[in-house]
Structures are given as structure tokens and as C-alpha cells.
Amino acid sequence: MSTLQDYRQISRNQDRFDGMIRARPDVKRNIEYFQANIGKVTSVDDLMKDDKLYRFVMEAFDLGSQIFARGLIRKVLEQGVTDDTALANRMSDTKFKEMATVLSLNETGGATLREPKIVQAIVDRYAEVKLEVSAEDQNPAVRLALYFQRKAPTINNWYQVLADRALQKVVFTALDIPDQAALGDLDRLVDKLKKRFDIADFKDPAKTQKFLDRFSAMYDMLNGDPLGAGSGASIPYMEPVRAGRRPSVISIDPSVTLSLLRFPKF
């Protein structure tokens, strides 16, 4: 099947595929262990010493590739997010800040990890990531599309997209932008992106879906499977931002608060 067909099959039956992932023996064991033990964590040391909990958290926050960067992760968690100079606040990849904010080990000593809603939110995120990873076995582009779909509502500015290689790959593919463009002047690239697509549209699920339809078709075309090998797919037209149309406001991450019950769907 084409990337578009593979992606739609999962996105339109997300609950069924989510249930299948959670029923996998390894995933089920990991979730049960996390739920039974995360409430015992009161410090960064507690988390780092328990390899199962540490890996679970890292995967849940899309930081699986950084699992072995223990020194970096320790600094991120120990410094927290309340100080503007904290490492997490200075990193271009917002996933580190998101993890430090939700775990709140520096600020609350792990009290938030005894909140059922927070624990469930982390478990749900872990299952979503596992579903995306499993989709990659069949088609790497499907993982990218599912990841983008999950992250789209949180995208506030183009710099955020350019700091995340997966988000950048989806945008560059959909808009037919060469990878080398990221090596040039980023401010100039952001200006071009603003003219090509209104980033505020990613808050709209229907517009995000159209964007991902285009990504899927373009990915197949650029990778030797033109339009899904006769599947009838076509590349959706993306209307450029018209002159005079009010651009979306570029906003940096909102200030951190400790009322973390807003994180059940982070």
C-alpha cells in the first residue's frame, strides 16, 4: 500500500491499534511496572537508578535516542524549569523542557508522579510512541506522519519545527523543500515558511490532515513510489498564505506553572 493508505489505516482506527500495542507482552509488562513503581520516585537519583523507569520515561517523551546521555538528562532534571537559565529552558528541543516540567522532580520532589492523571498521561504517551515505532517497521513515513499528527497542536512557531528533525522532515517533504535549506540562514527560511503555510493551521485537525495527506503523497513520489503506485492518490494543493492575511503570532513556550493537571494530554 501507499504511505497515505498505511497512515490512514492507523489514524482512522487509532483506538484499535492502540489496544493492540498495549496488549503486546513487552509493552504490557513495562506499563504495569511503571504504574507500580513511579510513585516511589522522589528524586532524580531514584529515577536514574531504576533503569526500567528511566527508559520508560525517556521513550514516553520521545527521547529514546538520548537514553545513553545520562549526564545530560541528569542536569536537565536536576535544574528543573523554574529558573530561566536552567538547561531545559535553553535547549532548542522542547522535549527536554516538557519532560522536566511534567516530572517536576526539582520543583515538587516527584509529588506530581503520584497524581493518577499525570501517571496515566505518561502511560498514554508511551503507548502512542510505541505505536509510532511499530509503524516504522512497515513504513518509516507512517511513523513521521503519526508523530506529526500528535505534535501538531503544540506547534507554536517555525523555529520549534526546525529544532525537531522529525517535524522538519515532514514539513520539508510536504512543501518540497531541500534538506540543505536548514543549513542556511534560519531567519530567512522561517520567513519563507510563513509565506508557504500558516502555522496556526496546525491547530486545526482537518488542515493538519490535509497537510499530512500531501506529505504522504510527496514522500512516495520522492522515494520511488509515485502517488502510491496507482492507488489513486493525488497530491493535495496547499494554498499559500495570501498577502494581507494576518500571520500567526510567534510565541515561545508559555511560562511554566506547577499546576500540572493541564498535562493529561501533553
PDB file of C-alpha atoms in Angstrom, residues 105-247:
ATOM      1  CA  LEU A 105      11.423  16.393  40.340  1.00  0.00           C
ATOM      2  CA  ASN A 106      13.299  19.606  41.079  1.00  0.00           C
ATOM      3  CA  GLU A 107      10.167  21.550  42.000  1.00  0.00           C
ATOM      4  CA  THR A 108       7.994  19.013  43.838  1.00  0.00           C
ATOM      5  CA  GLY A 109      10.229  16.048  44.631  1.00  0.00           C
ATOM      6  CA  GLY A 110       8.126  13.783  42.464  1.00  0.00           C
ATOM      7  CA  ALA A 111       4.766  14.684  44.053  1.00  0.00           C
ATOM      8  CA  THR A 112       3.218  15.029  40.609  1.00  0.00           C
ATOM      9  CA  LEU A 113       4.180  11.421  39.861  1.00  0.00           C
ATOM     10  CA  ARG A 114       1.702  10.317  42.488  1.00  0.00           C
ATOM     11  CA  GLU A 115      -1.132  12.069  40.648  1.00  0.00           C
ATOM     12  CA  PRO A 116      -3.154   9.375  38.804  1.00  0.00           C
ATOM     13  CA  LYS A 117      -3.926  11.695  35.885  1.00  0.00           C
ATOM     14  CA  ILE A 118      -0.257  12.505  35.352  1.00  0.00           C
ATOM     15  CA  VAL A 119       0.755   8.850  35.547  1.00  0.00           C
ATOM     16  CA  GLN A 120      -1.961   7.900  33.056  1.00  0.00           C
ATOM     17  CA  ALA A 121      -0.911  10.699  30.721  1.00  0.00           C
ATOM     18  CA  ILE A 122       2.659   9.398  30.666  1.00  0.00           C
ATOM     19  CA  VAL A 123       1.411   5.841  30.065  1.00  0.00           C
ATOM     20  CA  ASP A 124      -0.788   7.032  27.186  1.00  0.00           C
ATOM     21  CA  ARG A 125       2.133   8.881  25.664  1.00  0.00           C
ATOM     22  CA  TYR A 126       4.329   5.784  25.973  1.00  0.00           C
ATOM     23  CA  ALA A 127       1.713   3.705  24.147  1.00  0.00           C
ATOM     24  CA  GLU A 128       1.441   6.315  21.395  1.00  0.00           C
ATOM     25  CA  VAL A 129       5.187   6.335  20.890  1.00  0.00           C
ATOM     26  CA  LYS A 130       5.285   2.533  20.789  1.00  0.00           C
ATOM     27  CA  LEU A 131       2.550   2.552  18.134  1.00  0.00           C
ATOM     28  CA  GLU A 132       4.537   5.034  16.056  1.00  0.00           C
ATOM     29  CA  VAL A 133       7.704   2.959  16.391  1.00  0.00           C
ATOM     30  CA  SER A 134       5.880  -0.201  15.340  1.00  0.00           C
ATOM     31  CA  ALA A 135       4.505   1.602  12.275  1.00  0.00           C
ATOM     32  CA  GLU A 136       8.061   2.382  11.219  1.00  0.00           C
ATOM     33  CA  ASP A 137       8.722  -1.323  10.688  1.00  0.00           C
ATOM     34  CA  GLN A 138       6.247  -1.241   7.809  1.00  0.00           C
ATOM     35  CA  ASN A 139       6.850   2.277   6.557  1.00  0.00           C
ATOM     36  CA  PRO A 140       9.161   4.936   8.092  1.00  0.00           C
ATOM     37  CA  ALA A 141       6.981   7.728   6.691  1.00  0.00           C
ATOM     38  CA  VAL A 142       3.962   6.493   8.638  1.00  0.00           C
ATOM     39  CA  ARG A 143       5.851   6.958  11.906  1.00  0.00           C
ATOM     40  CA  LEU A 144       6.715  10.510  10.847  1.00  0.00           C
ATOM     41  CA  ALA A 145       3.088  11.253   9.962  1.00  0.00           C
ATOM     42  CA  LEU A 146       1.728   9.845  13.240  1.00  0.00           C
ATOM     43  CA  TYR A 147       4.339  11.766  15.226  1.00  0.00           C
ATOM     44  CA  PHE A 148       3.496  14.992  13.413  1.00  0.00           C
ATOM     45  CA  GLN A 149      -0.218  14.411  13.974  1.00  0.00           C
ATOM     46  CA  ARG A 150       0.399  14.056  17.714  1.00  0.00           C
ATOM     47  CA  LYS A 151       2.677  17.083  17.973  1.00  0.00           C
ATOM     48  CA  ALA A 152       0.773  19.427  15.631  1.00  0.00           C
ATOM     49  CA  PRO A 153      -1.491  21.022  18.281  1.00  0.00           C
ATOM     50  CA  THR A 154       1.586  22.028  20.296  1.00  0.00           C
ATOM     51  CA  ILE A 155       3.426  23.718  17.412  1.00  0.00           C
ATOM     52  CA  ASN A 156       3.582  27.470  18.006  1.00  0.00           C
ATOM     53  CA  ASN A 157       6.349  28.713  15.703  1.00  0.00           C
ATOM     54  CA  TRP A 158       8.554  27.586  12.832  1.00  0.00           C
ATOM     55  CA  TYR A 159      11.708  27.604  14.967  1.00  0.00           C
ATOM     56  CA  GLN A 160      10.091  24.852  17.028  1.00  0.00           C
ATOM     57  CA  VAL A 161       9.620  22.817  13.842  1.00  0.00           C
ATOM     58  CA  LEU A 162      13.197  23.372  12.684  1.00  0.00           C
ATOM     59  CA  ALA A 163      14.536  22.269  16.087  1.00  0.00           C
ATOM     60  CA  ASP A 164      12.792  18.894  15.767  1.00  0.00           C
ATOM     61  CA  ARG A 165      14.258  16.773  12.977  1.00  0.00           C
ATOM     62  CA  ALA A 166      11.117  14.660  12.577  1.00  0.00           C
ATOM     63  CA  LEU A 167       8.788  17.669  12.324  1.00  0.00           C
ATOM     64  CA  GLN A 168      11.215  19.329   9.956  1.00  0.00           C
ATOM     65  CA  LYS A 169      11.338  16.235   7.734  1.00  0.00           C
ATOM     66  CA  VAL A 170       7.543  16.195   7.390  1.00  0.00           C
ATOM     67  CA  VAL A 171       7.345  19.919   6.577  1.00  0.00           C
ATOM     68  CA  PHE A 172      10.248  19.871   4.135  1.00  0.00           C
ATOM     69  CA  THR A 173       8.812  16.836   2.340  1.00  0.00           C
ATOM     70  CA  ALA A 174       5.276  18.218   2.153  1.00  0.00           C
ATOM     71  CA  LEU A 175       6.444  21.602   0.862  1.00  0.00           C
ATOM     72  CA  ASP A 176       9.214  20.131  -1.339  1.00  0.00           C
ATOM     73  CA  ILE A 177      11.998  21.991   0.446  1.00  0.00           C
ATOM     74  CA  PRO A 178      15.522  20.533   0.127  1.00  0.00           C
ATOM     75  CA  ASP A 179      17.183  19.353   3.347  1.00  0.00           C
ATOM     76  CA  GLN A 180      20.100  21.689   2.670  1.00  0.00           C
ATOM     77  CA  ALA A 181      17.818  24.647   3.339  1.00  0.00           C
ATOM     78  CA  ALA A 182      18.189  24.016   7.073  1.00  0.00           C
ATOM     79  CA  LEU A 183      21.920  24.715   6.808  1.00  0.00           C
ATOM     80  CA  GLY A 184      21.403  28.304   5.685  1.00  0.00           C
ATOM     81  CA  ASP A 185      20.021  31.426   7.339  1.00  0.00           C
ATOM     82  CA  LEU A 186      17.239  30.161   9.631  1.00  0.00           C
ATOM     83  CA  ASP A 187      15.516  33.543   9.896  1.00  0.00           C
ATOM     84  CA  ARG A 188      15.272  33.731   6.111  1.00  0.00           C
ATOM     85  CA  LEU A 189      13.992  30.158   5.971  1.00  0.00           C
ATOM     86  CA  VAL A 190      11.334  30.949   8.584  1.00  0.00           C
ATOM     87  CA  ASP A 191      10.188  33.936   6.504  1.00  0.00           C
ATOM     88  CA  LYS A 192       9.793  31.641   3.503  1.00  0.00           C
ATOM     89  CA  LEU A 193       7.880  29.077   5.527  1.00  0.00           C
ATOM     90  CA  LYS A 194       5.480  31.742   6.767  1.00  0.00           C
ATOM     91  CA  LYS A 195       4.651  32.579   3.171  1.00  0.00           C
ATOM     92  CA  ARG A 196       4.103  28.937   2.253  1.00  0.00           C
ATOM     93  CA  PHE A 197       1.885  27.870   5.155  1.00  0.00           C
ATOM     94  CA  ASP A 198       0.091  29.480   8.086  1.00  0.00           C
ATOM     95  CA  ILE A 199       1.458  27.648  11.115  1.00  0.00           C
ATOM     96  CA  ALA A 200      -1.740  28.381  13.055  1.00  0.00           C
ATOM     97  CA  ASP A 201      -3.467  25.880  10.747  1.00  0.00           C
ATOM     98  CA  PHE A 202      -1.753  23.040  12.609  1.00  0.00           C
ATOM     99  CA  LYS A 203      -4.192  23.705  15.464  1.00  0.00           C
ATOM    100  CA  ASP A 204      -6.981  22.587  13.107  1.00  0.00           C
ATOM    101  CA  PRO A 205      -7.131  18.765  12.805  1.00  0.00           C
ATOM    102  CA  ALA A 206      -8.732  18.918   9.364  1.00  0.00           C
ATOM    103  CA  LYS A 207      -5.999  21.187   7.981  1.00  0.00           C
ATOM    104  CA  THR A 208      -3.315  19.088   9.618  1.00  0.00           C
ATOM    105  CA  GLN A 209      -4.833  16.004   7.983  1.00  0.00           C
ATOM    106  CA  LYS A 210      -4.713  17.679   4.577  1.00  0.00           C
ATOM    107  CA  PHE A 211      -1.085  18.632   5.194  1.00  0.00           C
ATOM    108  CA  LEU A 212      -0.214  15.039   6.125  1.00  0.00           C
ATOM    109  CA  ASP A 213      -2.044  13.740   3.054  1.00  0.00           C
ATOM    110  CA  ARG A 214       0.257  15.902   0.987  1.00  0.00           C
ATOM    111  CA  PHE A 215       3.310  14.732   2.949  1.00  0.00           C
ATOM    112  CA  SER A 216       2.353  11.095   2.348  1.00  0.00           C
ATOM    113  CA  ALA A 217       1.915  11.548  -1.383  1.00  0.00           C
ATOM    114  CA  MET A 218       5.089  13.614  -1.730  1.00  0.00           C
ATOM    115  CA  TYR A 219       7.093  11.075   0.299  1.00  0.00           C
ATOM    116  CA  ASP A 220       6.082   8.248  -2.027  1.00  0.00           C
ATOM    117  CA  MET A 221       6.782  10.334  -5.104  1.00  0.00           C
ATOM    118  CA  LEU A 222      10.243  11.340  -3.854  1.00  0.00           C
ATOM    119  CA  ASN A 223      11.100   7.804  -2.790  1.00  0.00           C
ATOM    120  CA  GLY A 224      10.268   5.886  -5.942  1.00  0.00           C
ATOM    121  CA  ASP A 225       6.582   5.126  -5.364  1.00  0.00           C
ATOM    122  CA  PRO A 226       4.834   7.827  -7.402  1.00  0.00           C
ATOM    123  CA  LEU A 227       1.430   8.601  -5.890  1.00  0.00           C
ATOM    124  CA  GLY A 228       1.218   5.268  -4.168  1.00  0.00           C
ATOM    125  CA  ALA A 229       1.766   3.013  -7.173  1.00  0.00           C
ATOM    126  CA  GLY A 230      -1.529   3.632  -8.835  1.00  0.00           C
ATOM    127  CA  SER A 231      -3.531   3.835  -5.624  1.00  0.00           C
ATOM    128  CA  GLY A 232      -5.424   6.805  -6.956  1.00  0.00           C
ATOM    129  CA  ALA A 233      -3.812   9.213  -4.506  1.00  0.00           C
ATOM    130  CA  SER A 234      -3.101  12.751  -5.589  1.00  0.00           C
ATOM    131  CA  ILE A 235      -1.024  15.483  -4.006  1.00  0.00           C
ATOM    132  CA  PRO A 236      -3.361  17.889  -2.187  1.00  0.00           C
ATOM    133  CA  TYR A 237      -2.926  21.512  -3.135  1.00  0.00           C
ATOM    134  CA  MET A 238      -1.588  23.681  -0.314  1.00  0.00           C
ATOM    135  CA  GLU A 239      -2.791  27.256  -0.733  1.00  0.00           C
ATOM    136  CA  PRO A 240      -0.008  29.720   0.135  1.00  0.00           C
ATOM    137  CA  VAL A 241      -0.567  32.393   2.755  1.00  0.00           C
ATOM    138  CA  ARG A 242      -2.141  35.290   0.922  1.00  0.00           C
ATOM    139  CA  ALA A 243      -0.778  38.798   1.106  1.00  0.00           C
ATOM    140  CA  GLY A 244      -2.561  40.756   3.762  1.00  0.00           C
ATOM    141  CA  ARG A 245      -3.599  37.669   5.663  1.00  0.00           C
ATOM    142  CA  ARG A 246      -2.758  38.113   9.299  1.00  0.00           C
ATOM    143  CA  PRO A 247       0.192  35.865  10.153  1.00  0.00           C
TER     144      PRO A 247
END
